[in-house]
Tab-separated table of C-alpha atoms and ligand atoms in Angstrom:
chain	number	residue	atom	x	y	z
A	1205	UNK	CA	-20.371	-30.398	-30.015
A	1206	UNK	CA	-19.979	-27.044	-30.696
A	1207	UNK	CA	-16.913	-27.265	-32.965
A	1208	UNK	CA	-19.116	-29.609	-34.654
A	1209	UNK	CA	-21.928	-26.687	-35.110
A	1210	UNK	CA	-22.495	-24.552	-38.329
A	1211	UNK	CA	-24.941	-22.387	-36.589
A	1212	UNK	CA	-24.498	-21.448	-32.881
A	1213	UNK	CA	-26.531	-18.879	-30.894
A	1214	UNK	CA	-26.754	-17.754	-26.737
A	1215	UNK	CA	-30.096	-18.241	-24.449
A	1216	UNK	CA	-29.067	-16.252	-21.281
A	1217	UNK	CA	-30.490	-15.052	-18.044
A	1218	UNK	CA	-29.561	-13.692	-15.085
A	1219	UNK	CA	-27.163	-16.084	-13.980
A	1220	UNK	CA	-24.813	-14.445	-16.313
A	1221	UNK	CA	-24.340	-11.447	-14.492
A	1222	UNK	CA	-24.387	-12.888	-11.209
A	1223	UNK	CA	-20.766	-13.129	-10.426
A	1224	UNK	CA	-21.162	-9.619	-11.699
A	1225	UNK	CA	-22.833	-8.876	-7.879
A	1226	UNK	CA	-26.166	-8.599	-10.201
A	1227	UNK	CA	-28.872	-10.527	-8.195
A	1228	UNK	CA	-30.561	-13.148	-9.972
A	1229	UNK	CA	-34.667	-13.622	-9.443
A	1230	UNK	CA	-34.852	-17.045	-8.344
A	1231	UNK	CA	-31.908	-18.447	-6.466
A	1232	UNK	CA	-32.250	-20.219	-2.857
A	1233	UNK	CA	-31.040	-18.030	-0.572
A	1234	UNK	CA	-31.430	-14.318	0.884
A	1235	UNK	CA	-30.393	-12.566	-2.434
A	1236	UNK	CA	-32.797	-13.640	-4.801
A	1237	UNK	CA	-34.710	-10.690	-5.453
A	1238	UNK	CA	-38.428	-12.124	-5.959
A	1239	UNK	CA	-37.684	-13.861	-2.410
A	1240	UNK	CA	-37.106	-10.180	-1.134
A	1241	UNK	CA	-39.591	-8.115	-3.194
A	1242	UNK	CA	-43.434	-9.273	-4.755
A	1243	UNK	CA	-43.085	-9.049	-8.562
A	1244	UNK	CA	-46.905	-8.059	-8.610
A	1245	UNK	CA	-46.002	-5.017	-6.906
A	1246	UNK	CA	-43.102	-4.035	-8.774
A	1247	UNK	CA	-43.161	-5.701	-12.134
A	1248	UNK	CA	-46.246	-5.593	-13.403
A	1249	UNK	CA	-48.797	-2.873	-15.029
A	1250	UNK	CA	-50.728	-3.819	-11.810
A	1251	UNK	CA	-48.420	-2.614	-9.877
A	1252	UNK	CA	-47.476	0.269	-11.442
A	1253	UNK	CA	-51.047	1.459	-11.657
A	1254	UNK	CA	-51.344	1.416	-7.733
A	1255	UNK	CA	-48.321	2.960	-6.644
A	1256	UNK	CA	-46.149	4.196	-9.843
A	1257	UNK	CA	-43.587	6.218	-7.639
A	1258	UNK	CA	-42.490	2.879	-5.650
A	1259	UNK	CA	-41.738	0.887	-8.874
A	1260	UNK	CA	-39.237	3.362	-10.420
A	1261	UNK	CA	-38.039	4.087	-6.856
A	1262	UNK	CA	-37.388	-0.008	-7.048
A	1263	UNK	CA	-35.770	0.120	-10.510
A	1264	UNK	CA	-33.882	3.185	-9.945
A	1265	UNK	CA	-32.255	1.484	-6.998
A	1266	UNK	CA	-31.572	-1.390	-9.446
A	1267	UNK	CA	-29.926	0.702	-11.771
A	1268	UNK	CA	-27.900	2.135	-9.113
A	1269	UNK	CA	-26.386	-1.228	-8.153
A	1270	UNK	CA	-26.090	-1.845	-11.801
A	1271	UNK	CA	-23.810	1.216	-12.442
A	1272	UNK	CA	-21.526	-0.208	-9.743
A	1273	UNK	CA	-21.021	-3.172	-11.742
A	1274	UNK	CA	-18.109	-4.590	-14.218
A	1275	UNK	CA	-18.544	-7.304	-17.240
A	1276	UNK	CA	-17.499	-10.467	-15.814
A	1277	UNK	CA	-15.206	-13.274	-17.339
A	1278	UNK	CA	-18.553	-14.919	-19.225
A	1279	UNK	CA	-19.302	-11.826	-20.453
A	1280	UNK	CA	-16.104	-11.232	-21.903
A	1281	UNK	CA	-15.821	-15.092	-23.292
A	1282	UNK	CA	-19.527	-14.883	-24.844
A	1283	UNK	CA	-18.459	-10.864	-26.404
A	1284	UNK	CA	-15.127	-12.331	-27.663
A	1285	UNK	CA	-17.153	-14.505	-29.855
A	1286	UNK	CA	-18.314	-12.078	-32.622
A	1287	UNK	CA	-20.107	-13.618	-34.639
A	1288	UNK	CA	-22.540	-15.023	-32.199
A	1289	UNK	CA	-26.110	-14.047	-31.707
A	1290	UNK	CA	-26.717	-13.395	-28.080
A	1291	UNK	CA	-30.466	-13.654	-27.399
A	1292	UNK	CA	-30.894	-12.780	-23.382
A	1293	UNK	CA	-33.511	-12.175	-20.597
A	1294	UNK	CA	-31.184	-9.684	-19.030
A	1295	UNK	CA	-32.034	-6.075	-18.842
A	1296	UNK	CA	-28.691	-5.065	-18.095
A	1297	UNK	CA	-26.164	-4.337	-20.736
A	1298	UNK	CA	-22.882	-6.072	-19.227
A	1299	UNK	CA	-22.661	-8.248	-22.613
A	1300	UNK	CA	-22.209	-4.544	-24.831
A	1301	UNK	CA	-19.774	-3.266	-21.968
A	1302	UNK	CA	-17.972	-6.279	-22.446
A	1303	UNK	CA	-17.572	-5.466	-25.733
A	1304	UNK	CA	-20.661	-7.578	-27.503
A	1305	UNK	CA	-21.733	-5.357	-30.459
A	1306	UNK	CA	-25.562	-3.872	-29.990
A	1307	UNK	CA	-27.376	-5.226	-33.402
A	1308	UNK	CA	-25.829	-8.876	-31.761
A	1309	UNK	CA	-27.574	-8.509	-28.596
A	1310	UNK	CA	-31.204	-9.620	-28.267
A	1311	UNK	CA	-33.049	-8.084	-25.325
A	1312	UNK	CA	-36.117	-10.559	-25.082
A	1313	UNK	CA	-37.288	-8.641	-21.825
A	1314	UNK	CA	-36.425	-5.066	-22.441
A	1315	UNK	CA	-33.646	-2.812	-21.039
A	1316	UNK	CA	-33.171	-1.241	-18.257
A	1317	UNK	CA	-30.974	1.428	-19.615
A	1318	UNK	CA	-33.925	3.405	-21.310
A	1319	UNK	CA	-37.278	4.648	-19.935
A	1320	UNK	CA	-40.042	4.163	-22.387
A	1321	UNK	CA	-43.735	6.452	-21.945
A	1322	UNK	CA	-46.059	3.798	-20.346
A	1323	UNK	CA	-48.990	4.970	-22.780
A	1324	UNK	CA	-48.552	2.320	-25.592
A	1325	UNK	CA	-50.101	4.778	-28.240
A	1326	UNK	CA	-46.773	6.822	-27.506
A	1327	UNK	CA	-43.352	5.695	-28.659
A	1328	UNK	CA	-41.174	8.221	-26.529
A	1329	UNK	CA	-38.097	6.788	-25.404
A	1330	UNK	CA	-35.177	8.113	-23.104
A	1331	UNK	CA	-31.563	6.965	-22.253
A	1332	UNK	CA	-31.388	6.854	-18.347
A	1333	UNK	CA	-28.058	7.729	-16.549
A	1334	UNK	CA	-27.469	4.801	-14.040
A	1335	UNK	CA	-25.937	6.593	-11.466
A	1336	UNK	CA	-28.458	9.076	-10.911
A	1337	UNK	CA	-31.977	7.979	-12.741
A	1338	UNK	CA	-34.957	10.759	-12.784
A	1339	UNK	CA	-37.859	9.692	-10.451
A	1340	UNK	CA	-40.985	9.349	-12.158
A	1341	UNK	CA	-42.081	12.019	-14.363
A	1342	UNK	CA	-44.700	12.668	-16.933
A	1343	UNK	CA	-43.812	12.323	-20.930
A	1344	UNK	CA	-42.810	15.010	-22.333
A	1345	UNK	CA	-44.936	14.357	-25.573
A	1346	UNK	CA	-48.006	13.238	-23.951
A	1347	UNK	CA	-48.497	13.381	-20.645
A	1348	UNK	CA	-48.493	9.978	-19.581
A	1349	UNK	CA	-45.951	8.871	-17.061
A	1350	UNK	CA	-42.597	7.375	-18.076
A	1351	UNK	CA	-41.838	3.721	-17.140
A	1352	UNK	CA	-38.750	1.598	-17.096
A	1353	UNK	CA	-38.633	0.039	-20.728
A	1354	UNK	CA	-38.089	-3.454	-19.435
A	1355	UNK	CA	-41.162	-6.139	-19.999
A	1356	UNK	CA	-43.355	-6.784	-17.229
A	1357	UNK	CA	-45.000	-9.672	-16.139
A	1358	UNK	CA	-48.452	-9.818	-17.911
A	1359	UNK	CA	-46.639	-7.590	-21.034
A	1360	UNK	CA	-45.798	-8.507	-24.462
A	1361	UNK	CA	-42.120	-9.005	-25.427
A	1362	UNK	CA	-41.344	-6.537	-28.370
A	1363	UNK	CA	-42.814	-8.548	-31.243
A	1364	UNK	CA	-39.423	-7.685	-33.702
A	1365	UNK	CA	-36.731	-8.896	-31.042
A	1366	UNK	CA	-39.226	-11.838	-30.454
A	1367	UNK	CA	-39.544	-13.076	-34.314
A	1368	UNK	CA	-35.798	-12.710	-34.922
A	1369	UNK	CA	-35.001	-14.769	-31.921
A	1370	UNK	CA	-37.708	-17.835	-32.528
A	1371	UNK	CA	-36.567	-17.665	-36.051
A	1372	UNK	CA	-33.024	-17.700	-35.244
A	1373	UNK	CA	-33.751	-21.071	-32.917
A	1374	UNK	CA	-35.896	-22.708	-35.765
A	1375	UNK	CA	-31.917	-22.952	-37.957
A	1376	UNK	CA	-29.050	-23.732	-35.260
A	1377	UNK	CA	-27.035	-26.857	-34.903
A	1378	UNK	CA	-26.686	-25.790	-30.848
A	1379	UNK	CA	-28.505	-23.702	-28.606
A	1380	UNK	CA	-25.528	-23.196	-25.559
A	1381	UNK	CA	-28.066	-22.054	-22.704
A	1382	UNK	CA	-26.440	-20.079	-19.755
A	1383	UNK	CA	-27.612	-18.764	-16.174
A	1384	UNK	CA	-31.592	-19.216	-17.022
A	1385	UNK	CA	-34.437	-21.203	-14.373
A	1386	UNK	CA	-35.832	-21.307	-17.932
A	1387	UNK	CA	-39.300	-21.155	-16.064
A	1388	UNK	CA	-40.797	-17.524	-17.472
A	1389	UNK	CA	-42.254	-17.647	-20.629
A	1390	UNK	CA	-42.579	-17.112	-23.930
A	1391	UNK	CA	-39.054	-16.786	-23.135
A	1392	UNK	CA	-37.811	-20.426	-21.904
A	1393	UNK	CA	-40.213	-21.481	-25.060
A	1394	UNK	CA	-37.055	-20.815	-26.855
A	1395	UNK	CA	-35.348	-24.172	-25.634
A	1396	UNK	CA	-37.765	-26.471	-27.057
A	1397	UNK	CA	-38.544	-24.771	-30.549
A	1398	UNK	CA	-34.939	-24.990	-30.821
A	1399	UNK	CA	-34.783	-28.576	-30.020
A	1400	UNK	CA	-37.549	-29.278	-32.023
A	1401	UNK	CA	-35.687	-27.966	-35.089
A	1402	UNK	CA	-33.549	-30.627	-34.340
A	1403	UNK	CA	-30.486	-28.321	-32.765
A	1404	UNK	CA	-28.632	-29.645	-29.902
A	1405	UNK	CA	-28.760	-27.618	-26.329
A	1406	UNK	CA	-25.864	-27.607	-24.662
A	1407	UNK	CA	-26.561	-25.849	-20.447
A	1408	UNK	CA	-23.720	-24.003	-18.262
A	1409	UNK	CA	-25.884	-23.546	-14.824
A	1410	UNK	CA	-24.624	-24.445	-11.571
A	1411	UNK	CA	-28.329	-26.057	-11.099
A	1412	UNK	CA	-29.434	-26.962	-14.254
A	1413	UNK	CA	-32.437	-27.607	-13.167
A	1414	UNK	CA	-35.455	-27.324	-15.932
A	1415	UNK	CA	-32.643	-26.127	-18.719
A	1416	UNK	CA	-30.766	-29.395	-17.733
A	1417	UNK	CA	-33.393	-31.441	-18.265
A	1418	UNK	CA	-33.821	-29.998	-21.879
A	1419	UNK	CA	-30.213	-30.443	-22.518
A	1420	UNK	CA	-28.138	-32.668	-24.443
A	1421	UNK	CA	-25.383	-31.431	-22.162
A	1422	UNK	CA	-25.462	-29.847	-18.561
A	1423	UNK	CA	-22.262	-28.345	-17.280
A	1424	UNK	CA	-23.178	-27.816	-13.924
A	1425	UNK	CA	-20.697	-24.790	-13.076
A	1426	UNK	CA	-20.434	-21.066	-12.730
A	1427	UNK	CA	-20.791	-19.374	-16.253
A	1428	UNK	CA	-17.458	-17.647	-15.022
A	1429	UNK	CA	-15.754	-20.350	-15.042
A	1430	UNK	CA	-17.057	-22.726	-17.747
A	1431	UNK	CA	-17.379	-20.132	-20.074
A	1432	UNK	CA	-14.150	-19.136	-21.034
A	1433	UNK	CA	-12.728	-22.430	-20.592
A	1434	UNK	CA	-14.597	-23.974	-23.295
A	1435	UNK	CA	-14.910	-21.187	-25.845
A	1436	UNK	CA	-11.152	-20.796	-26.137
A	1437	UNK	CA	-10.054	-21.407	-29.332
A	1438	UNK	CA	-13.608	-21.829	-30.845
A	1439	UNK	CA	-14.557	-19.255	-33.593
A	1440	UNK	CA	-18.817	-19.577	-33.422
A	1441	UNK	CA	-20.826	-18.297	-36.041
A	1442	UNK	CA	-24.939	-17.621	-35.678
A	1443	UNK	CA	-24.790	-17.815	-39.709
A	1444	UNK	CA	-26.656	-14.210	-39.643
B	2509	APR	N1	-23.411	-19.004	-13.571
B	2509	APR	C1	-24.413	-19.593	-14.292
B	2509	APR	N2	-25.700	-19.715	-13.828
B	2509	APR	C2	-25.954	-19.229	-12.600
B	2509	APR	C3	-24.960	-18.620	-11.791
B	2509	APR	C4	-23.646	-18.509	-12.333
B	2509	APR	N3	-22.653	-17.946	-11.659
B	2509	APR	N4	-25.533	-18.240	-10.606
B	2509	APR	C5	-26.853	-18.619	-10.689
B	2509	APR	N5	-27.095	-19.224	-11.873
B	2509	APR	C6	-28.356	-19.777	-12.378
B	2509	APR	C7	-29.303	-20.351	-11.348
B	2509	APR	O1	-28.971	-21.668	-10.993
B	2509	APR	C8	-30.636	-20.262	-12.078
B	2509	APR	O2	-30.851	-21.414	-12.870
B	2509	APR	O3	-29.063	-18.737	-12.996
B	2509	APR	C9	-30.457	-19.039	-12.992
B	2509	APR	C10	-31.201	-17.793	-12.562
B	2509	APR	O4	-32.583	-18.032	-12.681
B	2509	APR	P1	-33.627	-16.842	-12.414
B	2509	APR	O5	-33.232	-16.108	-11.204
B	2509	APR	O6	-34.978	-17.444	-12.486
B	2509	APR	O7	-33.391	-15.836	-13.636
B	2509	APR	P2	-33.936	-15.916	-15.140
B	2509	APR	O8	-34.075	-17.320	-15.603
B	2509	APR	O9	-33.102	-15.013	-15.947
B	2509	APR	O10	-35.390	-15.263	-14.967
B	2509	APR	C11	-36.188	-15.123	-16.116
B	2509	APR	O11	-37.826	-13.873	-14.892
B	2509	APR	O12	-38.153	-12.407	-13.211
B	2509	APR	C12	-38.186	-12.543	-14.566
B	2509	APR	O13	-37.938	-10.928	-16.263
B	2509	APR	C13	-37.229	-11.608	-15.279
B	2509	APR	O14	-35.751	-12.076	-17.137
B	2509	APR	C14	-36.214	-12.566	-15.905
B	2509	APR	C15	-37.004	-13.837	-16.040
């Protein structure tokens, strides 16, 4: 199917980087991190509002166990293909440290790399150093406090990444959808405006789950694994 594809792009979430050691949101068991933390508290304006200091204390401990991290074989099999558009939920940036190039990379959901000023009338940004990330600080240009530049539930996605993405999805042949619970939107949206333009969707999950029931395909295995075994040998092109 996707040999057969003129136009090819990658829907990813956090199952990705999970055989990374990157905890996904949503998985049964102990190490999902929305069974072990309330994302009202700590990812949302909401929350940041009523205690700012424990939400960057929360993603500064994220980006701690981020900097202790490696690419992982799908990362590498999904970089390797260089002509593909990768459009992810992930705020981590294992898919450029395995060698994906930036302008390819779609970060629907922000990253967590940068700090952004939480005042939206204020477009300071920062670079944050994983291993040892400030604690929460006012902007230097206005005042306001500085925030982790990922998207928060109840927040827009950045309107530019968001338009090249759902147009992107409106002109493939196949939409290969990896590690998602496709269940947070406007994101998982992107799965049926593809298939509504008539592409095919093609799922690597271990639980498909809601992506597998979109799909034309589910390969119900570890991205690890599947990945690389069935781009080898494939040259895919988003055609942009
Ligand atoms: N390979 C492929 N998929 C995997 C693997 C793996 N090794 N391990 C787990 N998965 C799958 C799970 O089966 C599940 O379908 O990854 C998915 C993870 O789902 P979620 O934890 O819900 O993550 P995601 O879909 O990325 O969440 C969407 O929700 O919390 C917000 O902003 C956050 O971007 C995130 C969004």
């Amino acid at each position: 199917m996707l040999e057969q594809s003129r136009r090819v792009a990658v829907f990813s979430g956090a199952g990705l980087s999970a055989e990374s050691g990157v905890a996904t949101f949503r998985d049964p068991g102990p190490d999902a991190l929305w069974s072990r933390f309330d994302p009202t508290e700590l990812a949302s304006p909401e929350g940041f509002a009523a205690d700012p200091e424990r939400v960057v204390a929360w993603y500064n401990w994220r980006r701690g166990r981020l900097a202790a991290v490696q690419p992982n074989p799908a990362h590498r099999a999904l970089a390797a293909q260089t002509r593909l558009i990768q459009i992810t939920q992930n705020v981590d940036s294992l898919l450029e440290q395995a060698g994906a190039s930036a302008d390819r990379v779609y970060h629907l959901h922000g990253s967590i790399m940068r700090d952004r000023c939480h005042n939206a009338a204020c477009d300071h940004v920062e670079t944050v150093d994983l291993r040892n990330p400030p604690p929460l600080r006012p902007c230097p240009r206005c005042g306001a406090y500085l925030r982790p530049a990922v998207v928060w539930f109840g927040e827009a996605l950045p309107q530019d990444v968001w338009r090249q993405a759902e147009s992107l999805c409106r002109q493939l042949d196949c939409l290969l959808v990896v590690g998602t619970s496709a269940t947070v939107y406007p994101a998982a949206g992107l799965i049926e405006i593809a298939r509504a333009a008539g592409s095919r969707v093609v799922v690597v999950d271990p639980n498909p789950g809601v992506a597998g029931g979109q799909a034309d395909l589910a390969l119900a295995g570890a991205a690890g694994d599947v990945l690389p075994a069935l781009l080898e040998g494939l040259d895919l092109d988003s055609g942009s």
